XYZ file of C-alpha atoms in Angstrom:
314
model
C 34.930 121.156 179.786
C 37.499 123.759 178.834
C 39.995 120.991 180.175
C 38.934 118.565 177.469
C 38.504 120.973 174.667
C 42.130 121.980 175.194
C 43.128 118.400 175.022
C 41.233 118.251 172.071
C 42.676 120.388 170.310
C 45.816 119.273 171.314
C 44.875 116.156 170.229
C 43.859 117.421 167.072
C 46.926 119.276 165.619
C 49.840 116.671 167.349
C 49.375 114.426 164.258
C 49.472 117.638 161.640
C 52.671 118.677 163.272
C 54.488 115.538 162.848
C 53.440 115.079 158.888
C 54.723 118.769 158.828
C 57.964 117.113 159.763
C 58.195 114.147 157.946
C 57.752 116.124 154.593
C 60.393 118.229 155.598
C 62.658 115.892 156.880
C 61.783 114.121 153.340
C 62.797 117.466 150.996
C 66.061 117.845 153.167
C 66.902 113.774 152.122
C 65.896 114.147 148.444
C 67.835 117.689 148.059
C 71.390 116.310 149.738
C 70.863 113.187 147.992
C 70.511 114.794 144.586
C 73.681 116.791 145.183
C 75.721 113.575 146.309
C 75.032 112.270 143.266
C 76.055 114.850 141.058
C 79.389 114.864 142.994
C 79.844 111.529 142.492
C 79.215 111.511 138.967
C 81.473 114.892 138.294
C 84.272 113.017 140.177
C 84.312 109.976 138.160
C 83.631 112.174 135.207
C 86.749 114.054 135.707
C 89.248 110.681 137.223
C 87.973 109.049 133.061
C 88.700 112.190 131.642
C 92.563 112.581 133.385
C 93.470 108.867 132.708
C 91.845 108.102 129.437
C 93.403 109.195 125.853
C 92.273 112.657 125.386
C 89.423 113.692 123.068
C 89.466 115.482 119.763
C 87.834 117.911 121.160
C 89.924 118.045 124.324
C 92.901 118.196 121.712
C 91.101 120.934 119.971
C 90.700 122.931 122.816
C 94.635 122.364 124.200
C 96.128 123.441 120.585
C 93.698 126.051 120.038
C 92.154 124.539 116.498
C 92.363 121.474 114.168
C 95.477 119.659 113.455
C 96.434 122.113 110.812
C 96.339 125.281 113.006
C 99.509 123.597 115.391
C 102.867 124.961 114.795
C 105.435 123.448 112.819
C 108.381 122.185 115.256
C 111.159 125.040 115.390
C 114.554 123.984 112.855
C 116.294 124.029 116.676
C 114.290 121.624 117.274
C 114.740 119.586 114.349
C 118.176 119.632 113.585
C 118.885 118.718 117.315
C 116.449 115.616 116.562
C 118.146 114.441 113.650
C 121.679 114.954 115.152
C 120.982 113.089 117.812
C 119.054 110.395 116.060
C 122.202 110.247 113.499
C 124.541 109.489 116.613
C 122.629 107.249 117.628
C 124.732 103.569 119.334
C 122.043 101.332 117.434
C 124.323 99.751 114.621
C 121.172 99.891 112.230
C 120.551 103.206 112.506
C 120.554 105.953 109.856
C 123.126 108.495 108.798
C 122.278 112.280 108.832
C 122.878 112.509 105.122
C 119.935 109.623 104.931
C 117.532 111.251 107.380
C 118.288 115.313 106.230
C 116.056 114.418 102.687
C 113.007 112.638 104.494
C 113.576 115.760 107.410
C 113.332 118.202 104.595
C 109.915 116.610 103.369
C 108.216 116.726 105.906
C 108.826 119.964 106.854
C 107.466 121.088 103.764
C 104.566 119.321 103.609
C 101.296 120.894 103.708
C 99.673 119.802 106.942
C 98.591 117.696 108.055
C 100.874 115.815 106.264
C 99.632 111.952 105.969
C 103.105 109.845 106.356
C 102.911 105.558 105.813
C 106.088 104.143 107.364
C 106.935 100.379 106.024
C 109.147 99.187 109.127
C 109.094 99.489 112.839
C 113.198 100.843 113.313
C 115.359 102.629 115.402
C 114.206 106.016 113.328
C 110.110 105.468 114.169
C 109.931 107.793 117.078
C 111.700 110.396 114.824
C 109.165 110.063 112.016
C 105.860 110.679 114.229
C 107.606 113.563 115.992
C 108.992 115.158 112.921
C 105.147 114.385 111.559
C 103.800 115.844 115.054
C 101.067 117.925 112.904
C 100.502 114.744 110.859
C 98.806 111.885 110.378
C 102.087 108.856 110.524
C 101.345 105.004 110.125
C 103.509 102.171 110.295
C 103.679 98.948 108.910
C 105.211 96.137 110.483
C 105.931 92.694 109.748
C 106.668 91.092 113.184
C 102.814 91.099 114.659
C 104.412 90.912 118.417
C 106.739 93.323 117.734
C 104.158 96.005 116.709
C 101.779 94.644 119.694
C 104.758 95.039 122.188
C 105.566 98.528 120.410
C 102.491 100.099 120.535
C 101.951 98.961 124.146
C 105.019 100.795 124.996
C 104.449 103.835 122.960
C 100.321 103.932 122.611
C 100.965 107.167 120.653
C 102.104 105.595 117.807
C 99.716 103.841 115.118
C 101.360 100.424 113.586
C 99.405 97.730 111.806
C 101.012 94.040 111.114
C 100.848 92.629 107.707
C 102.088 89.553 106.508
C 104.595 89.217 103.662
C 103.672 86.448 101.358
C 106.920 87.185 98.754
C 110.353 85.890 99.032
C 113.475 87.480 97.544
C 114.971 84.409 95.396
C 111.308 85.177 93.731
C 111.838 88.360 92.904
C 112.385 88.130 89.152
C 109.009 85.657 88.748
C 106.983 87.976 90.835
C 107.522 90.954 88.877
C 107.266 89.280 85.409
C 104.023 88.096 87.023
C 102.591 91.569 87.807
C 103.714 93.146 84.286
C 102.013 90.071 82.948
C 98.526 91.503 84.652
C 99.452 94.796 84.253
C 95.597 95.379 82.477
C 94.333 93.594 85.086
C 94.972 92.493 88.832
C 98.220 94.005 88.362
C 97.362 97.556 87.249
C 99.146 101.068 88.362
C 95.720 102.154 88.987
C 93.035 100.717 91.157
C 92.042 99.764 95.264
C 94.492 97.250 96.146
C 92.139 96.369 98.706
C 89.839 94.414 96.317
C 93.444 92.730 94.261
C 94.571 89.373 93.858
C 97.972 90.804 92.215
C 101.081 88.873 94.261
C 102.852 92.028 94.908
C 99.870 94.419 95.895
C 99.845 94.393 100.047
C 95.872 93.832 100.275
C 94.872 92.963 103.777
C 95.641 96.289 105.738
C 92.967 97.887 107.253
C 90.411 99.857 104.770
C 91.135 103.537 105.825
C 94.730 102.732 104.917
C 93.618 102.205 101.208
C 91.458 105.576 101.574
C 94.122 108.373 102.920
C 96.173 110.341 100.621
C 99.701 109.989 101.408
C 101.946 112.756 101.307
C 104.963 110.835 101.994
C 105.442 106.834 101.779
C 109.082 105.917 103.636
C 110.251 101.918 102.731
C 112.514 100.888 105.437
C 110.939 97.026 105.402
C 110.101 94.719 105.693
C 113.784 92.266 105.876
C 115.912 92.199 102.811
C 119.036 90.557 103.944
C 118.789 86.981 102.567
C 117.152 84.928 99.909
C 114.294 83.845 102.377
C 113.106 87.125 103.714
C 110.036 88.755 102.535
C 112.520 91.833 100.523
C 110.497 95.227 99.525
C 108.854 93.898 96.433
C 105.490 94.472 97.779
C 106.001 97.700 99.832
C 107.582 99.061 96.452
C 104.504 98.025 94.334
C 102.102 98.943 96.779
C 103.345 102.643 97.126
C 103.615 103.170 93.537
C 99.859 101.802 93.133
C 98.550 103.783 96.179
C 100.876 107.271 94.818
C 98.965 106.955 90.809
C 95.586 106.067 92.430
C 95.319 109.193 94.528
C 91.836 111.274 93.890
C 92.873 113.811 96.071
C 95.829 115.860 98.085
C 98.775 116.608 96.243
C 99.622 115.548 92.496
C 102.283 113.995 93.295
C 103.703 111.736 96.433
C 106.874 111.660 97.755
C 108.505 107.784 97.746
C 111.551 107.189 99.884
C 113.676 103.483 99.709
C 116.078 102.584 102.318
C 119.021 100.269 101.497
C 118.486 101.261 98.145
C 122.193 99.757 97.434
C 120.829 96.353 97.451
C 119.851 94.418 94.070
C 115.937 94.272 94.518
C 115.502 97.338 96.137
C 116.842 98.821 92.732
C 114.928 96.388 89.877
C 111.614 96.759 91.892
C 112.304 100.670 92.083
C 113.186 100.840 88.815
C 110.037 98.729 87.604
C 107.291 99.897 89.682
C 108.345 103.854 90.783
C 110.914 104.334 88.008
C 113.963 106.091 86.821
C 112.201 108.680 85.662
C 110.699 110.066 88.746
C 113.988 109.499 91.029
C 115.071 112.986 92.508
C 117.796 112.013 94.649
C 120.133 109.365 95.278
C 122.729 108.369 97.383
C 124.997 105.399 98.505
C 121.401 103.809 100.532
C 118.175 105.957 100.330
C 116.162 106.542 97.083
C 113.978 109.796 96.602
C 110.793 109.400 94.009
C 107.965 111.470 93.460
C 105.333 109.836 92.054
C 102.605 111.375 89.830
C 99.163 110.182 89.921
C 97.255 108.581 86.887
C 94.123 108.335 85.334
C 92.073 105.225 85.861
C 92.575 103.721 82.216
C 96.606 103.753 82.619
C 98.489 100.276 81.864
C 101.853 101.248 82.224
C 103.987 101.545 85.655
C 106.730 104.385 83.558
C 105.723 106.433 80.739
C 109.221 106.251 79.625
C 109.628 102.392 78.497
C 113.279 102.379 78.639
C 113.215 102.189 82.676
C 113.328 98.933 82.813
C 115.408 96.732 85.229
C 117.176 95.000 82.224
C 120.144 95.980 83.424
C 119.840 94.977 86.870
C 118.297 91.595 86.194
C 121.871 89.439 85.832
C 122.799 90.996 89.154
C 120.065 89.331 91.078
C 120.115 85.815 89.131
């Protein structure tokens, strides 16, 4: 009898001890599976964070603050820039007396400085690194050039427009937009919402909504009767400098190959005379004042007219 009532009991407790083990065995599986997980999840995690564009907060947390708070670039710095960029083999390229004005800009401008850039050229790379606090956007004509460009440089923002303007229409078009100065035309307004011929309407919205520091027109082509010229770049930046509501009062305008015929009766009509700062043999330097909402005139000074430029171009 006390055989069987220790095999009993034996009996008994053999199936207690091995659900005491399962569960165990169970916790142990759920714990290490729980931490594999996390693992796995930190690594990828980390591998996206390494080889994707960084954050604004991981940029925050690299510079220390917002993109005011970085550092302007030492004048070592730029002046080696611009010599170099000045020496540069491309035949197209700008002179140092042409980039020292736009260099000196910049510098100066309270950042972040917002920068629009008509032309993809040998100078772009200078521009967003002189801007490196900045906010600098391009406009290009050539839609597979800027695709191809911004492949190759992913830092750099560059949107493709298309020109609709030709220069052997260059004294029509403007005639046209004085014509609707109180309407499509007007110095003051979204060109975003305009049917005026020379107003560039079809960029992306935020472009119509920044305040621009500093507008540099270095395209789109101007070198035969054909090409698009800079009547709409020129008319654009003069609408987008008087229709500011904020930043400051007054934007800077910069126009390369300024030696050419429509380059100087669009400047004169739609940034004029009377704002011009600086001048030499092929860049133009305007500062542009911005107007009230119920303004119908492009100068305040009537006599800047391109009157006297209009027999060169016929």
């Amino acid at each position: 009898m006390k055989n069987n009532n220790s095999n009993t009991k034996l009996i008994l407790l053999h199936p207690y001890i091995q659900k005491q083990g399962s569960s165990n065995k169970l916790w142990l599986l759920a714990f290490v599976s729980f931490f594999t997980i996390a693992f796995l999840l930190t690594l990828v995690y980390t591998r996206e964070s390494t080889t994707g564009k960084p954050t604004a907060a991981g940029i925050i947390a690299v510079t220390g603050g917002g993109v005011g708070d970085a550092a302007p670039l030492p004048t070592t710095v730029v002046n080696t820039l611009l010599h170099y960029a000045s020496k540069s083999n491309n035949s197209f390229h700008m002179s140092y007396s042409e980039l020292k004005p736009i260099s000196d800009v910049l510098r100066k401008c309270s950042s972040p400085c917002n920068f629009l850039v008509f032309g993809l050229t040998p100078e772009t790379l200078l521009w967003k690194s002189l801007n490196h606090n900045g906010r600098t956007v391009f406009i290009e004509e050539n839609r597979y050039y800027a695709a191809y460009f911004e492949e190759i440089h992913p830092e750099i923002d560059v949107f493709d427009v298309q020109y609709t303007t030709k220069m052997n229409e260059t004294k029509e078009l403007i005639a046209s937009a004085k014509e609707q100065i109180h309407n499509e035309c007007r110095p003051v307004q979204n060109l975003l919402f305009s049917d005026c011929k020379l107003g560039i309407n079809d960029l992306p919205n935020h472009v119509y909504e920044v305040y621009w520091d500093v507008i540099l027109i270095d395209g789109p082509r101007g070198n035969g009767p054909e090409s698009p010229g800079r009547m709409q770049p020129i008319f654009t930046a003069g609408v987008l400098a008087r229709s500011k509501k904020g930043g400051s009062l007054k934007t800077h305008v910069f126009v390369h190959d300024y030696y050419r015929d429509v380059e100087q009766m669009s400047g004169d009509e739609f940034l004029c005379r009377e704002n011009m700062v600086e001048r030499n043999d092929m860049l133009a330097h305007f500062m542009v004042e911005r107007m009230e909402e119920n303004s119908f005139q492009y100068c305040r000074n009537k006599n800047n007219s391109s009157s006297s430029t209009k027999a060169s171009v016929s």
